[in-house]
Tab-separated table of N, CA and C in Angstrom:
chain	number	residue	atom	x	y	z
A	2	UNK	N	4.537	59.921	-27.336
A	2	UNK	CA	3.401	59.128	-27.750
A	2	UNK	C	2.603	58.701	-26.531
A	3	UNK	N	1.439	58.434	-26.675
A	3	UNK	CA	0.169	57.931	-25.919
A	3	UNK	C	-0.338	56.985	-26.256
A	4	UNK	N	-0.312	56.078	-25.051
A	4	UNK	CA	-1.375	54.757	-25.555
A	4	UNK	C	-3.011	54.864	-25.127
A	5	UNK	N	-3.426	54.623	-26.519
A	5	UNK	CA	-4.690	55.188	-26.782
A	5	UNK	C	-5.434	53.189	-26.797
A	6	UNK	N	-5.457	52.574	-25.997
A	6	UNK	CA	-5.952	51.125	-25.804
A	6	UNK	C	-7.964	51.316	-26.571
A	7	UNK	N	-7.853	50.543	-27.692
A	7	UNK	CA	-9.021	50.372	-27.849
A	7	UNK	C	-9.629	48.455	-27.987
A	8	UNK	N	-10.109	48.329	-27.244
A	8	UNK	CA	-10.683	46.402	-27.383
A	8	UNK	C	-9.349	46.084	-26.938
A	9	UNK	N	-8.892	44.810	-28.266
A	9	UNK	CA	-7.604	44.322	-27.845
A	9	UNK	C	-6.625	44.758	-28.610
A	10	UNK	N	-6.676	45.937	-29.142
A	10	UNK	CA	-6.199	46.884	-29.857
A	10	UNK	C	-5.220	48.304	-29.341
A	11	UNK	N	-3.735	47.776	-29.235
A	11	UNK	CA	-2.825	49.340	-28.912
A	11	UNK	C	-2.858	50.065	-29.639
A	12	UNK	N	-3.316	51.478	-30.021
A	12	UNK	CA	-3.220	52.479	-30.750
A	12	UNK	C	-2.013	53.386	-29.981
A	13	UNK	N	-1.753	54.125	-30.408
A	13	UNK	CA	-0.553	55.559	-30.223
A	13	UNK	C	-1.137	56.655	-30.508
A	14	UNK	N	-1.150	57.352	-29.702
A	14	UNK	CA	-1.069	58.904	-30.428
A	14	UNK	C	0.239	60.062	-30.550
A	15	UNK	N	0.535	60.085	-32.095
A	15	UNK	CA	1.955	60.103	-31.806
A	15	UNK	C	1.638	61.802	-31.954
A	16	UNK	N	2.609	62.996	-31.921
A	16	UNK	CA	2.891	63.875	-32.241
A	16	UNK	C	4.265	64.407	-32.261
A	17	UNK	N	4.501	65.080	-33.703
A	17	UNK	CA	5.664	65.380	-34.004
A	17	UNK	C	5.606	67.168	-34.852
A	18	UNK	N	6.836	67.732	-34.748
A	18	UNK	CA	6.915	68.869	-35.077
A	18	UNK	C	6.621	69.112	-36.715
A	19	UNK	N	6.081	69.868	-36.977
A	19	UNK	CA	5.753	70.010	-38.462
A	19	UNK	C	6.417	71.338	-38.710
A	20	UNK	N	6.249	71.380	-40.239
A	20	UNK	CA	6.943	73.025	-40.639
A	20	UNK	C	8.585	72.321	-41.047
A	21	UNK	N	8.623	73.827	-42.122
A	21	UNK	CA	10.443	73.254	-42.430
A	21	UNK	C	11.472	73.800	-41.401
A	22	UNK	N	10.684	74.788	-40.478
A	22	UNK	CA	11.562	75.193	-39.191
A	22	UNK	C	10.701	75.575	-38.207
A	23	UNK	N	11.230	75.656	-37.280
A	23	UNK	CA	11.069	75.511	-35.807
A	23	UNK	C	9.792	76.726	-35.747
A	24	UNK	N	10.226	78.030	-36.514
A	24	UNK	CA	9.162	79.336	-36.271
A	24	UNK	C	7.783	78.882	-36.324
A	25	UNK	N	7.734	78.087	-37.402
A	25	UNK	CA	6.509	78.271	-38.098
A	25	UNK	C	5.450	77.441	-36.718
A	26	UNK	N	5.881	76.783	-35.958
A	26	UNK	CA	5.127	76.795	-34.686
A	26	UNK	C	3.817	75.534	-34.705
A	27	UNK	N	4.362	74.822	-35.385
A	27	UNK	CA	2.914	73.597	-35.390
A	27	UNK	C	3.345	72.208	-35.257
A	28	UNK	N	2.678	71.458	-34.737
A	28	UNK	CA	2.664	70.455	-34.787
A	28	UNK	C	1.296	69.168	-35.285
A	29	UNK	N	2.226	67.855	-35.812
A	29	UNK	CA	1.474	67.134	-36.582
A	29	UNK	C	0.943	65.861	-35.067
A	30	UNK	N	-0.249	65.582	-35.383
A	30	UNK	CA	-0.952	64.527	-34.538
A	30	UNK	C	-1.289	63.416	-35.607
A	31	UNK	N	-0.885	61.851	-35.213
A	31	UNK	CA	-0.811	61.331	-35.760
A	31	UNK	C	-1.492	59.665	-35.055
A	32	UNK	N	-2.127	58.761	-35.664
A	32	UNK	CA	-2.660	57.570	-34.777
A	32	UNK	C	-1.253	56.657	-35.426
A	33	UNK	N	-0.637	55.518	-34.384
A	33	UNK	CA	-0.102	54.167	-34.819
A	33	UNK	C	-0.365	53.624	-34.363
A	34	UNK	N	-0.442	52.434	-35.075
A	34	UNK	CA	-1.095	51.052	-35.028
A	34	UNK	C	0.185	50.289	-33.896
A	35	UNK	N	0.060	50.039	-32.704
A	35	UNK	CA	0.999	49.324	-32.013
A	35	UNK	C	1.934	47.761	-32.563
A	36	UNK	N	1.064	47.307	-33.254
A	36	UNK	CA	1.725	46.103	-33.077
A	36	UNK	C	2.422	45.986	-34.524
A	37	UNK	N	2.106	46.831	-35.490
A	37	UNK	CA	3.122	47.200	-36.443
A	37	UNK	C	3.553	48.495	-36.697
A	38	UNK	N	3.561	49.213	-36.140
A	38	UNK	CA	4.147	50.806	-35.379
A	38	UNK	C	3.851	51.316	-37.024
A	39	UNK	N	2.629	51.294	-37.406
A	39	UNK	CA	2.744	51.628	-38.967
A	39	UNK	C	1.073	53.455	-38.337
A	40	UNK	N	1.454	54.327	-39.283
A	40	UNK	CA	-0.153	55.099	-38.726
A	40	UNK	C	-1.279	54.334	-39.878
A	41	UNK	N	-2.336	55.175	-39.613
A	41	UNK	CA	-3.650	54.520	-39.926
A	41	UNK	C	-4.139	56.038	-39.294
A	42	UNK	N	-5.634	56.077	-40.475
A	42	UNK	CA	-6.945	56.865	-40.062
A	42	UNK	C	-7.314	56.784	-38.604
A	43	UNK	N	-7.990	58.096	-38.320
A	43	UNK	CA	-8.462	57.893	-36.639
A	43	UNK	C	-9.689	56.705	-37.107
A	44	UNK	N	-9.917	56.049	-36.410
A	44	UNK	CA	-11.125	55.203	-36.062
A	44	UNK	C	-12.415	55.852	-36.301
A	45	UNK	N	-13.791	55.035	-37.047
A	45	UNK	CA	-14.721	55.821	-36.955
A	45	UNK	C	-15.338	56.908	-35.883
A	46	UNK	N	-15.815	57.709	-35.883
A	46	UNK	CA	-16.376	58.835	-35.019
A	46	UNK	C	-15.256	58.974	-33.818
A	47	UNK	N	-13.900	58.965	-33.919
A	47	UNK	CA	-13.562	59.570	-33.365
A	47	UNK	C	-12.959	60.992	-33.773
A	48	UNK	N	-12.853	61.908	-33.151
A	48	UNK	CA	-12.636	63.027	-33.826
A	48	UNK	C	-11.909	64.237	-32.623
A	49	UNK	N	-10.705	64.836	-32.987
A	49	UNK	CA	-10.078	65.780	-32.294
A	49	UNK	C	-10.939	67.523	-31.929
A	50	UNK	N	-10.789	68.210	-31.205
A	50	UNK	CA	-11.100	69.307	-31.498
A	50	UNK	C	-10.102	69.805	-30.222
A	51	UNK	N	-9.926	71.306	-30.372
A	51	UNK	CA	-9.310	72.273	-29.682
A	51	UNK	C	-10.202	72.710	-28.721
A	52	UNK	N	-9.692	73.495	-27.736
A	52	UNK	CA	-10.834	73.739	-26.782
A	52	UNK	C	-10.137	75.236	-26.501
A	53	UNK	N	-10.916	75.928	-27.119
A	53	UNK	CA	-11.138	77.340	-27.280
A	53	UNK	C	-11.714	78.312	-25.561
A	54	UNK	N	-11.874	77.432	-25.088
A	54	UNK	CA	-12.458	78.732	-23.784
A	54	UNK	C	-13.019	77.680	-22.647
A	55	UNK	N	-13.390	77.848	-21.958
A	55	UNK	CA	-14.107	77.002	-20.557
A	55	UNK	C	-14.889	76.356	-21.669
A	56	UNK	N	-16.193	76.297	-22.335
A	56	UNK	CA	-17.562	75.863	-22.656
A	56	UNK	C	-17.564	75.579	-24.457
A	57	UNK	N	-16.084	76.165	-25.007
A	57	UNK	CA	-16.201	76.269	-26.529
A	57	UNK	C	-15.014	75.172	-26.750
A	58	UNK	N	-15.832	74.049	-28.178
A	58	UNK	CA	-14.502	73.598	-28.512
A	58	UNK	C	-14.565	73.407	-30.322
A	59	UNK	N	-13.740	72.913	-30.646
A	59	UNK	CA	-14.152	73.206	-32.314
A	59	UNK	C	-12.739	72.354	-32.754
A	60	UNK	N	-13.844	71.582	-33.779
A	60	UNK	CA	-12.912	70.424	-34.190
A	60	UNK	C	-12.173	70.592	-35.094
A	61	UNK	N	-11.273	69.649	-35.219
A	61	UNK	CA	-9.967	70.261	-36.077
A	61	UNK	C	-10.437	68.870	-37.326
A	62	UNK	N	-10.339	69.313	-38.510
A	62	UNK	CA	-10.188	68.168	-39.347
A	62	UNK	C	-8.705	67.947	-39.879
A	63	UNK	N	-8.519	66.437	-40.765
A	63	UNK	CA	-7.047	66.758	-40.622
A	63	UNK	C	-7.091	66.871	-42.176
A	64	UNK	N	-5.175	67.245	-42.431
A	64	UNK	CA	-4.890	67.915	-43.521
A	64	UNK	C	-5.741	67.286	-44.592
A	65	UNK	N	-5.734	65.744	-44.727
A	65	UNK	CA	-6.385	65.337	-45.910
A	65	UNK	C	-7.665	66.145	-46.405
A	66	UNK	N	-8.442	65.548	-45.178
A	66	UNK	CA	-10.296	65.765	-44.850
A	66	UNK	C	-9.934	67.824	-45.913
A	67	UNK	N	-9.041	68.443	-45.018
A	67	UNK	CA	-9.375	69.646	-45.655
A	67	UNK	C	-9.187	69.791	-46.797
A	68	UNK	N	-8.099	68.932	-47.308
A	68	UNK	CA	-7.987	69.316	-49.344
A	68	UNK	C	-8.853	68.471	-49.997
A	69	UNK	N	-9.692	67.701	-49.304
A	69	UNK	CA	-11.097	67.149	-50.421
A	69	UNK	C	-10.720	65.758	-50.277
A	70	UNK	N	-9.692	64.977	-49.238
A	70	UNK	CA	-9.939	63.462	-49.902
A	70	UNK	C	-10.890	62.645	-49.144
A	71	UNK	N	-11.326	62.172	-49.771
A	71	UNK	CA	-12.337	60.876	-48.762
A	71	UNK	C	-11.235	59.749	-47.999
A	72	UNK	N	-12.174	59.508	-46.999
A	72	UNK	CA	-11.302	58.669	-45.695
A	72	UNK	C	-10.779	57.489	-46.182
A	73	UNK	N	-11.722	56.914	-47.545
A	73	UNK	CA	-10.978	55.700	-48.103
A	73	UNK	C	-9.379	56.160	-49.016
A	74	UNK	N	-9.312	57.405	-49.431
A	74	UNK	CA	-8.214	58.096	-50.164
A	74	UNK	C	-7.128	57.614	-49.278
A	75	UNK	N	-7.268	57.534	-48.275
A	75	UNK	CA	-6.240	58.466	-46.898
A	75	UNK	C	-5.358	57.516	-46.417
A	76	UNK	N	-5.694	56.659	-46.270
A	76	UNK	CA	-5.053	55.517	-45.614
A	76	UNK	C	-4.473	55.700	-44.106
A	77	UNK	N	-3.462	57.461	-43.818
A	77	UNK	CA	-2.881	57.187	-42.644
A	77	UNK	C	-3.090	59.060	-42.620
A	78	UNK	N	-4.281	59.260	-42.237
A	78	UNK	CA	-4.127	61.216	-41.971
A	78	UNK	C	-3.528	61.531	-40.886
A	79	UNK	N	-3.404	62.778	-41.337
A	79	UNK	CA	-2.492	63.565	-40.070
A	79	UNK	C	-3.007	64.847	-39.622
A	80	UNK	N	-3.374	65.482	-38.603
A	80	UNK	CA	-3.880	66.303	-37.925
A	80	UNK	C	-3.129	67.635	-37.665
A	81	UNK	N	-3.110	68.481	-37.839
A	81	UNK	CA	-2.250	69.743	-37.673
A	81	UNK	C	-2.820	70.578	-36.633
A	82	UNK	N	-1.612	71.331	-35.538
A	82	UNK	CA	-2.287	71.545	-34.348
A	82	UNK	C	-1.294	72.899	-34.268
A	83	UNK	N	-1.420	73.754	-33.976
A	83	UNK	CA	-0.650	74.866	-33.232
A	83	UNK	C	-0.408	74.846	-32.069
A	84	UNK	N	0.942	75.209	-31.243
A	84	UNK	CA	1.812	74.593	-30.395
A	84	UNK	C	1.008	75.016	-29.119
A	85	UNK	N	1.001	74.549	-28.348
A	85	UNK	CA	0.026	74.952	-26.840
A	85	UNK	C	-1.340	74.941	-26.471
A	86	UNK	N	-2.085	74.447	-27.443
A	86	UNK	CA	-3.348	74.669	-26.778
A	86	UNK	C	-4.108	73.265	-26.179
A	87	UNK	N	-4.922	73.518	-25.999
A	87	UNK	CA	-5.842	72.386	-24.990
A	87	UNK	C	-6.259	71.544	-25.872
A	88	UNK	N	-6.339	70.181	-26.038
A	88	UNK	CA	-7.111	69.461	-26.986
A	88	UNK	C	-7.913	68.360	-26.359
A	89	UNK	N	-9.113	67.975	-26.636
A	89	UNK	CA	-9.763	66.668	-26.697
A	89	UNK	C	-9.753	65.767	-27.570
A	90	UNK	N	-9.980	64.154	-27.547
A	90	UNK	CA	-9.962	63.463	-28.647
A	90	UNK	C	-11.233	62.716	-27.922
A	91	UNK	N	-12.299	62.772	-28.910
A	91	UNK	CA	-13.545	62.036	-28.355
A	91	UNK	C	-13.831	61.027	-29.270
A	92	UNK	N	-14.054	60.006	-28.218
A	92	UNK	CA	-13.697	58.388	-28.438
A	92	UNK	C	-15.606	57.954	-28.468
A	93	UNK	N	-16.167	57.699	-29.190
A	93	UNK	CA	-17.654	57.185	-28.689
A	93	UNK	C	-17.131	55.707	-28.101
A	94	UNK	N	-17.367	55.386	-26.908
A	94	UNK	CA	-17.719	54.366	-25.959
A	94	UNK	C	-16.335	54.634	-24.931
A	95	UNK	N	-15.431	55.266	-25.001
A	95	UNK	CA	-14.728	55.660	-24.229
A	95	UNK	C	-14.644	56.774	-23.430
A	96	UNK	N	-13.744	57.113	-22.300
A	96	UNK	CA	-13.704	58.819	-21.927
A	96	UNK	C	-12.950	59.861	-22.648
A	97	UNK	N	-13.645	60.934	-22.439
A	97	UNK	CA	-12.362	61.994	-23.665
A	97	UNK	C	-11.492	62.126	-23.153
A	98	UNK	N	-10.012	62.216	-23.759
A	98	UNK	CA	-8.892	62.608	-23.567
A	98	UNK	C	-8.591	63.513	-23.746
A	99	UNK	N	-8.221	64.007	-22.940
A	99	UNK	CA	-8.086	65.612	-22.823
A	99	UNK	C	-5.889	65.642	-22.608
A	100	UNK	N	-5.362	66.521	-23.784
A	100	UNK	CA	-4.305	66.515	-23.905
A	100	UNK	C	-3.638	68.385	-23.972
A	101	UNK	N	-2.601	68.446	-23.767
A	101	UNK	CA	-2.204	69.971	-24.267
A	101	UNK	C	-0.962	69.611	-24.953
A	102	UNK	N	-0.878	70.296	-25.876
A	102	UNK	CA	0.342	70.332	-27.024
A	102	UNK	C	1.538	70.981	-26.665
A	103	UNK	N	2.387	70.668	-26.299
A	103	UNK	CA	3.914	71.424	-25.661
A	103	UNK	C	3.356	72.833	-26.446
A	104	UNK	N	4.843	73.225	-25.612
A	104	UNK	CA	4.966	74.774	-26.797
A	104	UNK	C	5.979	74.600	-27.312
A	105	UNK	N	6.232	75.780	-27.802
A	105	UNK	CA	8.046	75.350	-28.786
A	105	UNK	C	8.663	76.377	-28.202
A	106	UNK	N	10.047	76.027	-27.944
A	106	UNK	CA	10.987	77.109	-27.417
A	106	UNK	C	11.732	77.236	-28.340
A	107	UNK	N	12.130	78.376	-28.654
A	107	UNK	CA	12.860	78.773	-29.680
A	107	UNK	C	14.069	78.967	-29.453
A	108	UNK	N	14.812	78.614	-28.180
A	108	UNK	CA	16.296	78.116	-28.442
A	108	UNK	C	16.669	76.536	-28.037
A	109	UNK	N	15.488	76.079	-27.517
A	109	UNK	CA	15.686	74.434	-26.895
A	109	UNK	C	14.678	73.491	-27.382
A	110	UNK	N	14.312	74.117	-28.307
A	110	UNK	CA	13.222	72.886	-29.293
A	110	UNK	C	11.914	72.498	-28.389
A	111	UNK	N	12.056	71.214	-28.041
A	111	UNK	CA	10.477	71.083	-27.581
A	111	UNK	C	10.330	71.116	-25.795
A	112	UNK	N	9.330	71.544	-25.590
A	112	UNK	CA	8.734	71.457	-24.069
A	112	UNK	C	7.775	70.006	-23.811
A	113	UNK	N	7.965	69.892	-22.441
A	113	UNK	CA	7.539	68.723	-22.142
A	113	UNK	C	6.162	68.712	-22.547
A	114	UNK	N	5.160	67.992	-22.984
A	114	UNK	CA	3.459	68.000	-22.979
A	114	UNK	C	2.928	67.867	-21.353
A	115	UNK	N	1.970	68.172	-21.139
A	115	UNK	CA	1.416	68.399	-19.719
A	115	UNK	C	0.314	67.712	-20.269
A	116	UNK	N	-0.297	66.699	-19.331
A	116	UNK	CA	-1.885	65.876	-19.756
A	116	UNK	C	-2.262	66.479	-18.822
A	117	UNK	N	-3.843	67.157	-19.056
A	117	UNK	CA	-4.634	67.904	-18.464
A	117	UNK	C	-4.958	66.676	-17.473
């Protein structure tokens, strides 16, 4: 997890392995609320995307957003990411965070995350 400090506000950014086994190769991104370790929606306009090449990036919506629910539906979404790639999370009034997603080893479970 990552502390994602907004005002006087600890957020988390948690991530955990998704899939019913290890192959299937993804992982879930998730916000918690620090001071009751409970998740919650990302914050208005903030929003994840992958970063596809030097100059390309393309945002990821999360599972809810894609099967049709509205943000009031949602209460606590979750983000789905495939194991290794580059990510940003852009914060309006903050700097982007720029993160990379372990990979998965397939006889020792998870690899360390590297922050860009």
């Amino acid at each position: 997890m990552t502390i994602l400090g907004s005002g006087n506000k600890k957020m988390y950014l948690g991530l955990f392995p998704g899939g019913t086994n290890r192959d299937e190769g993804y992982f879930y991104l998730d916000f918690f609320d620090g001071a009751v370790g409970k998740p919650f929606n990302s914050p208005a306009g903030w929003m994840f995307y992958t970063l596809v090449g030097p100059s390309k990036q393309e945002r990821m919506a999360s599972n809810e957003e894609m099967h049709g629910f509205s943000r009031d539906a949602i209460g606590a979404e979750r983000f789905r990411v495939w194991h290794h790639p580059r990510c940003r999370l852009i914060r309006p009034g903050h700097v982007d965070f720029d993160f990379r997603v372990p990979a998965r080893d397939s006889e020792d479970g998870l690899v360390t995350a590297v922050k860009n």
